[in-house]
XYZ file of C-alpha atoms in Angstrom:
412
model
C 21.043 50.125 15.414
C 17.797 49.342 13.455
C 15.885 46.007 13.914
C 12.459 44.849 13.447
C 10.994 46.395 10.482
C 14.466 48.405 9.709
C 17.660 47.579 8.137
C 20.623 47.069 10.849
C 22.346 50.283 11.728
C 26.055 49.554 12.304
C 26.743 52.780 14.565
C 23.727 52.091 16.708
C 24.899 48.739 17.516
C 28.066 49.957 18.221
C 26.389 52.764 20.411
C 23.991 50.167 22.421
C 27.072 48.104 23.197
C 28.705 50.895 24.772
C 25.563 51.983 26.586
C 25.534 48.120 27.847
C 28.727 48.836 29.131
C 28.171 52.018 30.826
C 25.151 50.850 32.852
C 25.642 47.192 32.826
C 28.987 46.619 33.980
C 29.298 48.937 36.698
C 27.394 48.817 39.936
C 23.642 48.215 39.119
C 20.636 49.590 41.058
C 17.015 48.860 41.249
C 15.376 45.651 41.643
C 14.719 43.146 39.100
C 12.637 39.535 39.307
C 14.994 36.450 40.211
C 15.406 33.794 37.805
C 13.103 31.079 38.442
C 14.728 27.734 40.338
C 15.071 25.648 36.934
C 16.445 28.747 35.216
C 19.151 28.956 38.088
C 20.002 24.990 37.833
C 20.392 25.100 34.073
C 23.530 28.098 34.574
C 25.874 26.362 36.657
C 29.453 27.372 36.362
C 30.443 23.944 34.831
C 33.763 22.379 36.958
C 36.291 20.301 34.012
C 38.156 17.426 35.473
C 41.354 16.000 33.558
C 39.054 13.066 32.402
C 37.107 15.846 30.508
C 39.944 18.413 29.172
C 39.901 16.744 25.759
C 36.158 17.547 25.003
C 36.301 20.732 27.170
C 39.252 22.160 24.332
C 36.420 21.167 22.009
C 33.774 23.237 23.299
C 33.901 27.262 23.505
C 34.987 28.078 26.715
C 33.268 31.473 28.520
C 34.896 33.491 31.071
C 33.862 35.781 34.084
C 32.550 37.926 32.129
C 30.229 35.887 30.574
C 29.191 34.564 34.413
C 29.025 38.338 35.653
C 25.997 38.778 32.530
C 24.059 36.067 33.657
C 23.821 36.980 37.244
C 23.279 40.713 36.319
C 21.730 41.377 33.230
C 17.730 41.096 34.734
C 18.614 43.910 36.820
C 19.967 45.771 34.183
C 17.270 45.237 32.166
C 14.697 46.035 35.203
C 17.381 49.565 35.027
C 16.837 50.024 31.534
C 13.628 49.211 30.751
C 10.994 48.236 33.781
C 9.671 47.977 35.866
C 8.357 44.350 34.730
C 5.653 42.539 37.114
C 7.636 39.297 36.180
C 10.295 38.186 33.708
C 11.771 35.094 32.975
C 15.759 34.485 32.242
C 16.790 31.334 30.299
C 19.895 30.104 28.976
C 19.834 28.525 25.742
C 21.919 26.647 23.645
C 23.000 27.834 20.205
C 20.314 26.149 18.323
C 17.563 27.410 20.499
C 18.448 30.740 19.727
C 17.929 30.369 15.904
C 14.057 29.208 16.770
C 13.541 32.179 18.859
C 14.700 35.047 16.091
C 12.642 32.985 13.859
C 9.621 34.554 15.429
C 11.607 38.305 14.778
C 13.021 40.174 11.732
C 16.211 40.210 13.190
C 17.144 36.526 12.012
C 19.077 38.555 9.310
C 21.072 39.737 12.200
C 22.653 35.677 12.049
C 24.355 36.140 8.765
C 25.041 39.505 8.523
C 28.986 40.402 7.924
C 28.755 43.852 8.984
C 28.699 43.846 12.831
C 32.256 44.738 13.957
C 32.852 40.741 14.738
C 35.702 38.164 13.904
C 32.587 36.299 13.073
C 29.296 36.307 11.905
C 26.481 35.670 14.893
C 24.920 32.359 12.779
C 29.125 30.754 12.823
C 29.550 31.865 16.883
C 25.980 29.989 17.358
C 26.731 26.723 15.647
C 30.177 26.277 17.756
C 30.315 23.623 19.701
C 28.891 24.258 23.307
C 27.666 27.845 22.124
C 24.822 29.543 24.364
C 23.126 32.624 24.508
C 20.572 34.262 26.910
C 16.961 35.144 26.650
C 15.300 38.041 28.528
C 11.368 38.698 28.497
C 9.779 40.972 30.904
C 5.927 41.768 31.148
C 4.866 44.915 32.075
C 1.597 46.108 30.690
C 0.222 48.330 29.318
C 4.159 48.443 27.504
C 4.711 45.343 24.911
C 6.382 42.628 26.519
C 10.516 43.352 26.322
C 12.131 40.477 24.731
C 16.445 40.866 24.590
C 18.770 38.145 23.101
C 22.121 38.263 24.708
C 24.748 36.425 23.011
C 28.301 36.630 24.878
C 31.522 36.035 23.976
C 33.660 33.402 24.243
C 37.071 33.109 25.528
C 39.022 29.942 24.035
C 37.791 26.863 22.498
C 36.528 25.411 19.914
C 39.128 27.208 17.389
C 38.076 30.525 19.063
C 41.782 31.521 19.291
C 41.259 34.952 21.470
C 39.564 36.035 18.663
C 37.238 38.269 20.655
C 39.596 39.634 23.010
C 39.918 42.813 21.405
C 36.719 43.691 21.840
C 35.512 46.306 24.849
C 32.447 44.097 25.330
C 31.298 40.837 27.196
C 28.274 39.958 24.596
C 26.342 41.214 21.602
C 22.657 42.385 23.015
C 20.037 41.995 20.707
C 16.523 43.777 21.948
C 13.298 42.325 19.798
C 11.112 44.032 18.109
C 13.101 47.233 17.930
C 13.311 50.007 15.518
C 15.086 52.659 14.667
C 14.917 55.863 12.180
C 15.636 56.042 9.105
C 15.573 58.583 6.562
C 18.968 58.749 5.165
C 21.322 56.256 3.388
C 24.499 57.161 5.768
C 25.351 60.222 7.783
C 28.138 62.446 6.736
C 31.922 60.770 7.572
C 35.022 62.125 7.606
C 38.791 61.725 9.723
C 37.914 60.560 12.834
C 40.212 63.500 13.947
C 38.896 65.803 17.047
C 41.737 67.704 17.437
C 40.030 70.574 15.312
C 38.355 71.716 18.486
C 40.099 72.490 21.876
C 40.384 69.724 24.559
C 38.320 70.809 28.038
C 39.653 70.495 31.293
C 38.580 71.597 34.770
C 40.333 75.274 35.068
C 39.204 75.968 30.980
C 35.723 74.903 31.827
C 35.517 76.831 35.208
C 36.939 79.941 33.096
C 34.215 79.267 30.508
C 31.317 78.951 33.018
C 32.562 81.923 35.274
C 32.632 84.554 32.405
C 28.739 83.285 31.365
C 30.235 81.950 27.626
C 27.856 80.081 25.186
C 29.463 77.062 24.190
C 28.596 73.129 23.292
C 30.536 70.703 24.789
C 31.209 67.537 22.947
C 30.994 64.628 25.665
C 33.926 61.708 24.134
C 33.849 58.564 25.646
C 37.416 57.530 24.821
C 36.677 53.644 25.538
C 33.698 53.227 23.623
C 33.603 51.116 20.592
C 31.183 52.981 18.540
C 33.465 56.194 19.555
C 35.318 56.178 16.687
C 32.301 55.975 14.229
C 30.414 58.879 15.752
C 33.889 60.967 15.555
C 33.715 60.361 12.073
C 30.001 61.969 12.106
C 30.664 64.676 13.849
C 33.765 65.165 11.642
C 31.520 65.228 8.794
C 28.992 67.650 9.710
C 29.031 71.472 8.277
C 30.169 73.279 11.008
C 31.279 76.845 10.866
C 34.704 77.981 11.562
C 33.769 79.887 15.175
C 31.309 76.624 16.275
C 32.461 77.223 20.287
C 32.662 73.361 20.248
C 35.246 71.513 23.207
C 35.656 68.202 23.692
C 35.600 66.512 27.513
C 37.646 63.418 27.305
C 35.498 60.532 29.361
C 33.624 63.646 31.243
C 36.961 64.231 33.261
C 36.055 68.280 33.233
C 32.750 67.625 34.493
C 33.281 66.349 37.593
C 34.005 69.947 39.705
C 31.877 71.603 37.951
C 28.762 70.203 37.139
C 26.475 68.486 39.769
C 23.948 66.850 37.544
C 25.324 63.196 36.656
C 22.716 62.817 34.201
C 24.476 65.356 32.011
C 27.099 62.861 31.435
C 25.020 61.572 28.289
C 26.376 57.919 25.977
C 29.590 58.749 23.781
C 28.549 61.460 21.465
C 26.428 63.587 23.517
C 26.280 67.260 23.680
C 25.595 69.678 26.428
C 25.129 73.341 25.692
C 25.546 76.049 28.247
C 24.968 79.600 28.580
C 25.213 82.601 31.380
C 26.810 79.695 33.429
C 24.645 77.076 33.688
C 23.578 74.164 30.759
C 20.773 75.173 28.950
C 20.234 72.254 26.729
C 21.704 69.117 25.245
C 21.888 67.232 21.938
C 22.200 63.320 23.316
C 24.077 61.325 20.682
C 23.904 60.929 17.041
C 20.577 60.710 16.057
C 19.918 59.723 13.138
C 18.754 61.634 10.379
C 22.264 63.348 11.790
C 22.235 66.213 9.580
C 18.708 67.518 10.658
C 18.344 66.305 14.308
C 21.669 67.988 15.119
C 20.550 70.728 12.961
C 17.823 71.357 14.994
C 19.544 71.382 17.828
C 22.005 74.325 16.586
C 19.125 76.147 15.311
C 17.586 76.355 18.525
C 20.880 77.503 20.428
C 21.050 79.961 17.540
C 24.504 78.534 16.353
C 23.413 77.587 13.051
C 21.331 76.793 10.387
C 18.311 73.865 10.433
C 15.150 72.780 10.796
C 12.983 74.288 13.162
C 11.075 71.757 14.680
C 10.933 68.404 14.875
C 11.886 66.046 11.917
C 11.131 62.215 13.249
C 7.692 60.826 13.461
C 6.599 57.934 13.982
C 6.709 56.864 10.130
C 10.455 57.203 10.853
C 10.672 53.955 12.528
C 9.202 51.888 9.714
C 6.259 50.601 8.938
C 4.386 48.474 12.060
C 7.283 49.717 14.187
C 5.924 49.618 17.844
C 7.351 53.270 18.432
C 6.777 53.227 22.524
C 8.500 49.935 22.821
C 11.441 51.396 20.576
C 11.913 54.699 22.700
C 12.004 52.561 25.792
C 15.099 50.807 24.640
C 17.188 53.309 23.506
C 16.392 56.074 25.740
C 17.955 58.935 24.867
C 16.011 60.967 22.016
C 16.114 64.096 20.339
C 14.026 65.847 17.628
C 10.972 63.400 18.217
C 7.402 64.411 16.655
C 4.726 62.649 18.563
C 2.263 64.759 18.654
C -1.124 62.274 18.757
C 0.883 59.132 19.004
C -0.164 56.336 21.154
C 2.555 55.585 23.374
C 1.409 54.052 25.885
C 3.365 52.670 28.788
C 6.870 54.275 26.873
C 9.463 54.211 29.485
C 12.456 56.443 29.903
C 15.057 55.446 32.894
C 18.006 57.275 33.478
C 17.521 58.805 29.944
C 16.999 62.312 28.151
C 14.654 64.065 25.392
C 15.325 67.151 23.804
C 14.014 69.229 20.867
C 10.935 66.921 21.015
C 6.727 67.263 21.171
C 4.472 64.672 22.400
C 1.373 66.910 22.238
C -1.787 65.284 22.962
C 0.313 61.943 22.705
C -1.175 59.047 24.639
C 1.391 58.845 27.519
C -0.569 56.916 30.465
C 1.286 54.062 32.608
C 4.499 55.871 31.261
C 7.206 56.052 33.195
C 10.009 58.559 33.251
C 12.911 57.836 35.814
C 16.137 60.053 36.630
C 15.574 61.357 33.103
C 16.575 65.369 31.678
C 13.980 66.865 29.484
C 14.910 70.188 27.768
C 13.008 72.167 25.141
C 10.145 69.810 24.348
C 6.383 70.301 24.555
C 4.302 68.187 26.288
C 1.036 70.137 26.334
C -2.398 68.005 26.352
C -0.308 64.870 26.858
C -2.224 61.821 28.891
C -0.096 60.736 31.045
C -2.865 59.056 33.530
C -1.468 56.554 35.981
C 2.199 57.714 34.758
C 5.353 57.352 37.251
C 7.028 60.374 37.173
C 10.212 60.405 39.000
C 13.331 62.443 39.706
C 13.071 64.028 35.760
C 14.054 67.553 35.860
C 12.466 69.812 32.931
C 14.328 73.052 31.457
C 12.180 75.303 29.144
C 9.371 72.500 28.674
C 6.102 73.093 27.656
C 4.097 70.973 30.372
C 0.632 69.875 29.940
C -1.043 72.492 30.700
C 0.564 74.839 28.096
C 3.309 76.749 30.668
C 6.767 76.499 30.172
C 8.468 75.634 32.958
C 11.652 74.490 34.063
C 12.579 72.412 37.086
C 10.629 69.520 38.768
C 9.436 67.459 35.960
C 6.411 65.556 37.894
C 4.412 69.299 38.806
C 5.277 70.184 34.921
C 3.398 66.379 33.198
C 1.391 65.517 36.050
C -0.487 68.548 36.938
């Protein structure tokens, strides 16, 4: 997904929807601020007498799953992107929502045909009784997070089920995001993944016993970007021999591999070697070719670029770059080196292939997060929150590689 300064990335919003799914859906943890007392009077569920079924029929109708976002979503965004001292949670009505992208880039997002939708989101707006959410949490020294959330509705208003085939309960829009860039589409082909061997417990116990090097190919069968990043990884230039298995929906994982974090968004890779992982390629990064490149280069499995390939020019021009790894935080291939990223935040995330060196880091936060095979030396990371991150062959910031407990290896 690209916003703010960037064009609109189809796969990305297909891949944050998922991600929405996967964290926001289930059971959430951590703390968030309460809406305030008007915001909580202004979200009633709304009770229809007869009197009223007439003009209800004429109105979009929302179901539970629309109710289940509103109560949960400042949590999930405390999950995915706080802590925030305060935030504020308002419902708004379709209109409203047009006056707050007015103030963002991403009021091209209202008219744009390309987003997977029976609609686009300027028609869902203007129907009658439409609403939407609106998310901003403060949290210095990190810009302010601002997040439309537009849900879907049921019935009404000539709505016709239209949205009932799709595996999400809204369309989440985070301001002021970018994403890279650098090439005009990644390689596609067959969406087919039955050129590599399926996993399963017994083949991956057998793999891990005899200490093989292999890549395992983490499918999220229920995902609705899925399909898309198949056709990526379809696409790439991968040699004959590439000891590539797929694990449908992590189902091999779970007796052999303690570390839930490892279960990375649809289209993540985990490598392993002499019977443990070693290092992981989370998701399809775009530029595709060279980020995952790099990541096969390292693991000696093929050929590409040996360091780093996006900066922060990648993001576009004005693109606040810590604000924009905080939102989608899983990253590979990053080159930071210098950058002021001040209050970034990484929860329940991973970075591989990456260097921050002598990036401005302090009042960052990393939480429940991997970090493999990135260097971090001379990195500020004063006043910094560093908790439950585990490191594997990073360069901390005192120069030493280490692996293990990732606060001794960025806050010594």
């Amino acid at each position: 997904m690209m916003i703010g300064n960037s064009k609109w990335n189809i796969a990305g919003t297909l891949g944050f929807v998922c991600a929405f799914l996967w964290l926001g859906m289930g059971p959430l943890t951590g703390c968030a601020g309460s809406p305030d007392a008007e915001s909580q009077e202004e979200t009633p569920v709304q009770q229809v007498d007869d009197s009223q079924a007439v003009q209800q029929h004429e109105h979009v109708e929302y179901g539970e799953a629309a109710e289940q976002l509103f109560e949960h979503y400042p949590a999930q965004a405390e999950m995915t992107a706080g802590p925030f001292e305060d935030t504020q949670w308002n419902r708004l009505e379709g209109p409203e929502v047009r006056e707050v992208l007015e103030e963002h880039p991403e009021i091209d997002l209202l008219d744009s045909e390309g987003l997977a939708l029976p609609m686009t989101l300027g028609e869902l707006l203007e129907l009658p009784g439409a609403v939407a959410y609106h998310f901003l949490g403060h949290g210095k020294p990190l810009t302010d997070v601002e997040v439309v959330v537009v849900p879907f509705p049921e019935s009404g208003a000539g709505v016709g089920g239209k949205f009932e085939d799709i595996d999400a309960p809204a369309f989440v829009i985070p301001l002021g995001q970018s994403f890279p860039q650098g090439e005009d589409g990644p390689p596609r082909a067959d969406a087919d993944l039955e050129r590599w061997p399926e996993l399963d417990e017994e083949k991956l116990g057998e793999l891990l016993d005899a200490g093989e090097s292999f890549v395992v190919y983490q499918h999220m069968t229920g995902c609705p970007g899925s399909p898309h990043l198949n056709e990526q990884l379809a696409g790439l230039e991968l040699a004959e021999d590439f000891p590539l298995y797929v694990d449908h929906d992590y189902e091999a994982f779970d007796e052999h591999v303690d570390e839930d974090r490892l279960r990375l968004p649809a289209s993540g890779f985990v490598a392993f070697d002499d019977g443990d992982w070693v290092d992981f390629y989370p998701g399809m990064l775009s530029p595709v070719e060279d980020t995952f490149g790099q990541f096969i280069a390292r693991r000696g499995l093929g050929e590409g670029p040996e360091g780093p390939v996006v900066g922060a020019e990648s993001f576009g021009e004005n693109a606040d770059v810590a604000l924009s790894l905080t939102w989608s935080n899983h990253w590979s291939s990053l080159d930071m080196d210098d950058e002021n990223l001040r209050g970034m935040r990484i929860n329940r995330g991973a970075i591989s292939g990456s260097s921050f060196r002598n990036a401005d880091l302090s009042g960052a936060v990393f939480r429940e997060t991997l970090i493999a095979h990135s260097d971090f030396e001379g990195a500020d990371f004063t006043d910094a929150s560093i908790e439950d991150v585990t490191v594997r062959d990073v360069v901390c910031t005192d120069g030493v590689t280490r692996s293990g407990d990732g606060e001794k290896c960025l806050k010594r």
